[in-house]
Coordinates of N, CA, C and O in Angstrom, one line a residue:
X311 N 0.9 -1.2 0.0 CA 0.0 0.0 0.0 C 0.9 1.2 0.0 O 1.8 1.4 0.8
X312 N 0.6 2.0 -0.9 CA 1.3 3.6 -1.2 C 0.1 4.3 -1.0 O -1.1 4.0 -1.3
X313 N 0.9 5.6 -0.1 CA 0.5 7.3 0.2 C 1.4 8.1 -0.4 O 2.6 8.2 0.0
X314 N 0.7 8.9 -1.4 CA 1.6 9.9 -1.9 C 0.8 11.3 -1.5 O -0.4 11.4 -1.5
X315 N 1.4 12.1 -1.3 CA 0.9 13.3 -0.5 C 1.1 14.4 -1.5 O 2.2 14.8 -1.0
X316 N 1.0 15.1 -2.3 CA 1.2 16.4 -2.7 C 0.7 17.8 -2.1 O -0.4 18.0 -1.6
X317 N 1.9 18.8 -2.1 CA 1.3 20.0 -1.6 C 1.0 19.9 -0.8 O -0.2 20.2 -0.8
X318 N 1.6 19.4 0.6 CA 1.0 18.7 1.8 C 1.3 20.3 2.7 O 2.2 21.1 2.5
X319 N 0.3 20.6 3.6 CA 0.8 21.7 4.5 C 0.0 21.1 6.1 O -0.8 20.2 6.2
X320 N 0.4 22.0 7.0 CA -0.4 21.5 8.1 C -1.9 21.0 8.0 O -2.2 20.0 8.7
X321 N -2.8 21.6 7.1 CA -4.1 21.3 7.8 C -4.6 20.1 6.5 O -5.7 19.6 6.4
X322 N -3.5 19.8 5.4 CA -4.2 19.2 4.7 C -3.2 19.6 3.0 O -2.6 20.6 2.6
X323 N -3.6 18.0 2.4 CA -2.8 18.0 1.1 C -3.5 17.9 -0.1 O -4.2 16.9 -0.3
X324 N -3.3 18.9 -1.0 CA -4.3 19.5 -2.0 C -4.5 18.0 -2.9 O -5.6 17.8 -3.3
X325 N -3.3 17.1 -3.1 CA -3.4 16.2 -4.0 C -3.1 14.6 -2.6 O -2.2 14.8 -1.8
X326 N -3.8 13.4 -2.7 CA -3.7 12.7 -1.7 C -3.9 11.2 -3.4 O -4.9 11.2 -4.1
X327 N -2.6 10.3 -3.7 CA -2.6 9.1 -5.0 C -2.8 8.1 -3.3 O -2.7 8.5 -2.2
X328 N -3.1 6.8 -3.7 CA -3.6 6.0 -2.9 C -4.0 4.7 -4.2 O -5.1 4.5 -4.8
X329 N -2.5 3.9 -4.5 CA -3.1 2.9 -5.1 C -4.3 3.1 -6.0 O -5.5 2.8 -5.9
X330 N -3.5 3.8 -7.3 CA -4.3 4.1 -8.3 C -5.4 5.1 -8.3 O -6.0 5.3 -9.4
X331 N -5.9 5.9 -7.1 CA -6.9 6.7 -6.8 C -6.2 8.1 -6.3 O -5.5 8.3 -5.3
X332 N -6.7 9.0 -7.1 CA -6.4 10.7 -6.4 C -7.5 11.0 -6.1 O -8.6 10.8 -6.7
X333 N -7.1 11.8 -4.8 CA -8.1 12.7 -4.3 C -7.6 14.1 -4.2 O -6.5 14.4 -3.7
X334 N -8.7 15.0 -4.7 CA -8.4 16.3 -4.3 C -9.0 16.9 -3.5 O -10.2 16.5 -3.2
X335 N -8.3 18.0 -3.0 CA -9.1 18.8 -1.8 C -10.2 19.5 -2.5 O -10.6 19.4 -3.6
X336 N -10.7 20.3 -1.5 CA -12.4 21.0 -2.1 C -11.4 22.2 -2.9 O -10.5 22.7 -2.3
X337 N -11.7 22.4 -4.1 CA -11.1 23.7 -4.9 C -12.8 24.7 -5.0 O -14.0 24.4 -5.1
X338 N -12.2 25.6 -4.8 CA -12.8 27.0 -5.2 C -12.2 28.0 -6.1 O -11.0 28.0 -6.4
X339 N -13.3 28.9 -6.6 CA -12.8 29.8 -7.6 C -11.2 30.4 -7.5 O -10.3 30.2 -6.8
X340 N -11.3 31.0 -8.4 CA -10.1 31.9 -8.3 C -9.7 33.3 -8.0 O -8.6 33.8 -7.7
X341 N -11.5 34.1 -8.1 CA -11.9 35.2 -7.6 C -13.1 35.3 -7.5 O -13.9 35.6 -8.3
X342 N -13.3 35.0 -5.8 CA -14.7 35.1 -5.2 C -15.6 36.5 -5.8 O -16.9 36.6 -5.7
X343 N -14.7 37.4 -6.3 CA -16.1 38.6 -6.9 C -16.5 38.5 -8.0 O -16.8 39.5 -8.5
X344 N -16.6 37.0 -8.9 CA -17.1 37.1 -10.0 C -18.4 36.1 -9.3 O -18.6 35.7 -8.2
X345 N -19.3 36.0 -10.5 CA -20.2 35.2 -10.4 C -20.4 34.1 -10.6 O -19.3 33.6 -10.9
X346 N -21.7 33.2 -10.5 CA -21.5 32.1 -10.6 C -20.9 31.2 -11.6 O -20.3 30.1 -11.3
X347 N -21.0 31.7 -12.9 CA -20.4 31.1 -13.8 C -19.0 31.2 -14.1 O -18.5 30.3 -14.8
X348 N -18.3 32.2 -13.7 CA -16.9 32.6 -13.3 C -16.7 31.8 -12.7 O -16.1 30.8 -13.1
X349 N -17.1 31.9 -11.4 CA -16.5 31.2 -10.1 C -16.4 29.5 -10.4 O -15.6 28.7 -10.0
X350 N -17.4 29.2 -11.3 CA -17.6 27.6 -11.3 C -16.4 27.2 -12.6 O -15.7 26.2 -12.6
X351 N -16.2 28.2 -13.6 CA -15.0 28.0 -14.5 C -14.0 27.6 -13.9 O -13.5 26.5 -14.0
X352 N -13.6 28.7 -13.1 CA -12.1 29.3 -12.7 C -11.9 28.0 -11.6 O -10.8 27.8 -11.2
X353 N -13.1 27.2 -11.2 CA -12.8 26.5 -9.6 C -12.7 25.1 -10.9 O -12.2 24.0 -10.5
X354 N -13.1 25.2 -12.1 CA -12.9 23.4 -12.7 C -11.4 23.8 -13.3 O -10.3 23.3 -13.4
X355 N -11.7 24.7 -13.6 CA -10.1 25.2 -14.2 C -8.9 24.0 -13.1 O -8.6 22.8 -13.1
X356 N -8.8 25.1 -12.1 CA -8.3 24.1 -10.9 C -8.2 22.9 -10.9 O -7.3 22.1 -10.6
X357 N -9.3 22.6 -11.2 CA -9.9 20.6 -11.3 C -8.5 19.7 -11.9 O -7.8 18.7 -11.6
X358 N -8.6 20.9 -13.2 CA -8.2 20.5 -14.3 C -6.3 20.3 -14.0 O -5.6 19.3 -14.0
X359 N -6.0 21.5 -13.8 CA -4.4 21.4 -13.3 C -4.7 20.3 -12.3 O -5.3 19.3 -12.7
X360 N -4.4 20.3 -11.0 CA -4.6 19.4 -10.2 C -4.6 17.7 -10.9 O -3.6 17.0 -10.9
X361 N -5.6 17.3 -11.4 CA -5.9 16.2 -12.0 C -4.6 16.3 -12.9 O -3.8 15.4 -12.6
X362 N -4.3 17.1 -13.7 CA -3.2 17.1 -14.4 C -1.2 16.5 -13.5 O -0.2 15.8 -13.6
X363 N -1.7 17.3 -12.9 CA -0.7 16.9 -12.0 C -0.5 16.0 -11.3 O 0.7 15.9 -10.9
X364 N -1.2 15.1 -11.0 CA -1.3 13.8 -10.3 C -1.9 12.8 -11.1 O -2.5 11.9 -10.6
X365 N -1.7 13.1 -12.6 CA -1.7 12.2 -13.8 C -2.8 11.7 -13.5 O -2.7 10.7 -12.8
X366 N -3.8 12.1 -14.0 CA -5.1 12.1 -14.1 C -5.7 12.9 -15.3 O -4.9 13.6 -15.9
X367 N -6.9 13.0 -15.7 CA -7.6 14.2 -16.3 C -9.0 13.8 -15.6 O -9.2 13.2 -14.6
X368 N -10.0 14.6 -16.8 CA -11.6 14.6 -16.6 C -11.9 13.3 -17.0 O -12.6 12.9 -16.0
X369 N -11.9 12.3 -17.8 CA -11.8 11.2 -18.3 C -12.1 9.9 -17.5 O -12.8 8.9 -17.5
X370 N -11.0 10.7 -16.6 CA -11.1 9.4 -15.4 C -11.4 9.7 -13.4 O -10.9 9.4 -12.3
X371 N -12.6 10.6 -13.9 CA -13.0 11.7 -12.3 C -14.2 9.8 -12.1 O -14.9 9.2 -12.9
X372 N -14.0 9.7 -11.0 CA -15.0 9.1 -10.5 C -16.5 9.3 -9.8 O -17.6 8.7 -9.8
X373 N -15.7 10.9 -8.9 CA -17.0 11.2 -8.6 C -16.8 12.5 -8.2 O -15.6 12.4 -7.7
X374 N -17.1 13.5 -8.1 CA -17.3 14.9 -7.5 C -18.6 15.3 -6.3 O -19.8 15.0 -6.5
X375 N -18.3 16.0 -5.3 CA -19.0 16.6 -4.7 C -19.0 18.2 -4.7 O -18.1 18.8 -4.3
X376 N -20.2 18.6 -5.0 CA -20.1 20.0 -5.6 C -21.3 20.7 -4.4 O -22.5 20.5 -4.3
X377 N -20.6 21.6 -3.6 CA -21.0 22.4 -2.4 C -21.7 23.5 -3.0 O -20.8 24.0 -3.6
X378 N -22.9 24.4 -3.3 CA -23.0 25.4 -3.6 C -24.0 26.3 -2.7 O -25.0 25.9 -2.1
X379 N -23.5 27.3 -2.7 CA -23.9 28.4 -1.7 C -25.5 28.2 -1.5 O -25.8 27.7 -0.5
X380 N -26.4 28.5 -2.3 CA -27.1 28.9 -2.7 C -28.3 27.4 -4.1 O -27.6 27.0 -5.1
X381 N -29.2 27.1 -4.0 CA -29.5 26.8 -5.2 C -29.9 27.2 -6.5 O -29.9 26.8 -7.6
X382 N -30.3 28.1 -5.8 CA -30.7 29.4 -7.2 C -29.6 29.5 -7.9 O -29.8 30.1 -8.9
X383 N -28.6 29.0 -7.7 CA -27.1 29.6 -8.8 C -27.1 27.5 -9.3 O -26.1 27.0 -9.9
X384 N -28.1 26.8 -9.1 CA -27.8 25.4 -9.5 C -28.3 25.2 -11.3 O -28.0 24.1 -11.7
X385 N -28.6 25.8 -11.9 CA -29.0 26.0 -12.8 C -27.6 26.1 -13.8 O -27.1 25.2 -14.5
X386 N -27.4 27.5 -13.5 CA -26.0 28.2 -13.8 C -24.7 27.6 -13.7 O -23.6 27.9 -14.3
X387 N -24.9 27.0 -13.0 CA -23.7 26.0 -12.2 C -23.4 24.7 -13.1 O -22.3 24.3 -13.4
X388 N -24.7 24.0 -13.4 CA -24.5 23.1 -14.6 C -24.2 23.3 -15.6 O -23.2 22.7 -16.0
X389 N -24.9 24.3 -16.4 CA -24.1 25.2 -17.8 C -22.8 25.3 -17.5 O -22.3 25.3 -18.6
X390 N -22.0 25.5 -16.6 CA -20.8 25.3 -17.3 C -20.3 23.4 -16.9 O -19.4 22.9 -17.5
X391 N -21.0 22.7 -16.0 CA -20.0 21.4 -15.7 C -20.7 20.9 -16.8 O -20.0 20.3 -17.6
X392 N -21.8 21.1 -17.0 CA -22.5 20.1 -18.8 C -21.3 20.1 -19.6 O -20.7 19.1 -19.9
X393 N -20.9 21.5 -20.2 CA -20.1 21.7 -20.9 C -18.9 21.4 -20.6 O -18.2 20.9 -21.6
X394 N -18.3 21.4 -19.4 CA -16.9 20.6 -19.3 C -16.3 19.4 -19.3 O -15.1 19.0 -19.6
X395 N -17.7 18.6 -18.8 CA -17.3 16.6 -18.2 C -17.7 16.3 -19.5 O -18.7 16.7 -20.1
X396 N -16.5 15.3 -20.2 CA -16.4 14.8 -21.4 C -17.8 14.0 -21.9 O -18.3 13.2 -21.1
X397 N -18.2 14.1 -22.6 CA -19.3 13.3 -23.0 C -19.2 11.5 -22.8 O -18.2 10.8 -23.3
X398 N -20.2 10.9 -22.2 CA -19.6 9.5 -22.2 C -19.1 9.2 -20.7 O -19.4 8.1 -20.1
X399 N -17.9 10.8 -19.7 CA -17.5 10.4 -18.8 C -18.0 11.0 -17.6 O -17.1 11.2 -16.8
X400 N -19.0 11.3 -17.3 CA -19.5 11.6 -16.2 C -19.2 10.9 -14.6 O -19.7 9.8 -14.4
X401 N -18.6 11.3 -14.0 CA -18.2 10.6 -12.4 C -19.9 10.5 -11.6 O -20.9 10.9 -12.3
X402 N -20.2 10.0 -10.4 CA -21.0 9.9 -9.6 C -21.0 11.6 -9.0 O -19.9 12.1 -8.5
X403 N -22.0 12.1 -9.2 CA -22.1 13.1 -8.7 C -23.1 13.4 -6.9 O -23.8 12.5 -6.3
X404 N -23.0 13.9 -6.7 CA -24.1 14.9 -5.8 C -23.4 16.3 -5.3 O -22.2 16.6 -5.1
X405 N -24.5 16.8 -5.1 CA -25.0 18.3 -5.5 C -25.9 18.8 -4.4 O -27.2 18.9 -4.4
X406 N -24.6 19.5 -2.9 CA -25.9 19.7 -2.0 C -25.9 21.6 -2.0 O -25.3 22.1 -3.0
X407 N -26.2 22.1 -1.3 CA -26.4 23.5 -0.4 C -25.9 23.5 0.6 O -26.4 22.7 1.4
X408 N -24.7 24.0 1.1 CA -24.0 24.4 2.2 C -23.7 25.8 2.3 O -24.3 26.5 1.5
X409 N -23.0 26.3 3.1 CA -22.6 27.4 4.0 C -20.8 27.3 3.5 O -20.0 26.4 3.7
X410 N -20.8 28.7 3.0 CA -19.3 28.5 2.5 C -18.5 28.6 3.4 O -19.0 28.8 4.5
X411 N -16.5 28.6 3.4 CA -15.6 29.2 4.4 C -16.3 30.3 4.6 O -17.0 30.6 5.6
X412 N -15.9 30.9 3.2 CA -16.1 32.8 2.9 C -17.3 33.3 2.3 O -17.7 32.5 1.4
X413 N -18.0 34.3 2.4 CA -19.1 34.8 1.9 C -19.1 34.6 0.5 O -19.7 33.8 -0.2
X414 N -18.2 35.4 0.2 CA -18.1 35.9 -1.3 C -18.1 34.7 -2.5 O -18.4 35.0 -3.7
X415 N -17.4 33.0 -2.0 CA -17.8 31.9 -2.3 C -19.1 31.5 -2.7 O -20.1 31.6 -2.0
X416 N -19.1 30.8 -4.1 CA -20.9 30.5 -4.4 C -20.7 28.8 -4.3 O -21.5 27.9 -4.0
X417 N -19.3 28.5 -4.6 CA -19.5 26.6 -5.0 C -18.1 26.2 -4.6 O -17.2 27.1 -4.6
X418 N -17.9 25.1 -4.4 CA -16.9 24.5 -4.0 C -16.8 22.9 -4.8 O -17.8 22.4 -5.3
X419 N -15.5 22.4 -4.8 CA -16.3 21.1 -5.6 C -14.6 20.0 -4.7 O -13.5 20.4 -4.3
X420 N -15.1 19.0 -4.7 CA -14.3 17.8 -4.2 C -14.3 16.8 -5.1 O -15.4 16.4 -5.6
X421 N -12.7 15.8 -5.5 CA -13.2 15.2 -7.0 C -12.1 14.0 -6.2 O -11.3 14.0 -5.3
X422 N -12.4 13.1 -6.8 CA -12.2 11.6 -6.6 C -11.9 10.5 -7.9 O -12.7 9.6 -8.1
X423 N -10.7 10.8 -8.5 CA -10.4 10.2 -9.6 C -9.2 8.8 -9.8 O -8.5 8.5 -8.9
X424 N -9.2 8.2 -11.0 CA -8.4 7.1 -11.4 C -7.2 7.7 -12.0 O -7.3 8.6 -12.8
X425 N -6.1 7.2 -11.6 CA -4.7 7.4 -12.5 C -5.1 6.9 -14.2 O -5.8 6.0 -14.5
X426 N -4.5 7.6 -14.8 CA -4.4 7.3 -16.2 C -3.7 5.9 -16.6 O -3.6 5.6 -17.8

């Protein structure tokens, strides 16, 4: 059994490999004053390096958990993940309403993928 830790700091390590499985930590936008559809770009953007980095992509996400502020912004929030998760590769999703760190946060997402 292997633990690979990336970006490890006190409270927690953004990239966690485990015998063929990555996990990432919860990513958020890149700048909490845009809107929802910014914020949900800029936070898969993230997805995207990350997964990249621990030799992964979208291809092979198993499952995501996607936090958002608010549901009224759940609409908006799909238009852009429709458009991003490859056709064919959709992971196990759910999709609740929480209470962010920070205000200015609308969504958060946590992803759980296969090594390439």
């Amino acid at each position: 059994m292997s633990i690979e830790r990336l970006e490890t700091g006190k409270r927690m390590s953004r990239i966690v490999k485990h015998n063929g499985t990555i996990y990432l930590c919860g990513q958020v936008c890149a700048d909490a004053e845009q809107g929802i559809t910014e914020q949900t770009q800029t936070m898969l953007d993230k997805v995207d390096a990350l997964l990249l980095q621990a030799g992964s992509d979208r291809e092979h996400m198993l499952s995501a958990t996607i936090y958002i502020k608010d549901m009224q912004y759940f609409a908006e929030m799909n238009a852009v993940w429709d458009a991003w998760v490859p056709e064919g590769h959709a992971p196990a999703r759910a999709c609740v309403e929480a209470k962010m760190a920070r205000e200015a946060l609308l969504v958060e997402i946590s992803v759980v993928a296969a090594e390439k």
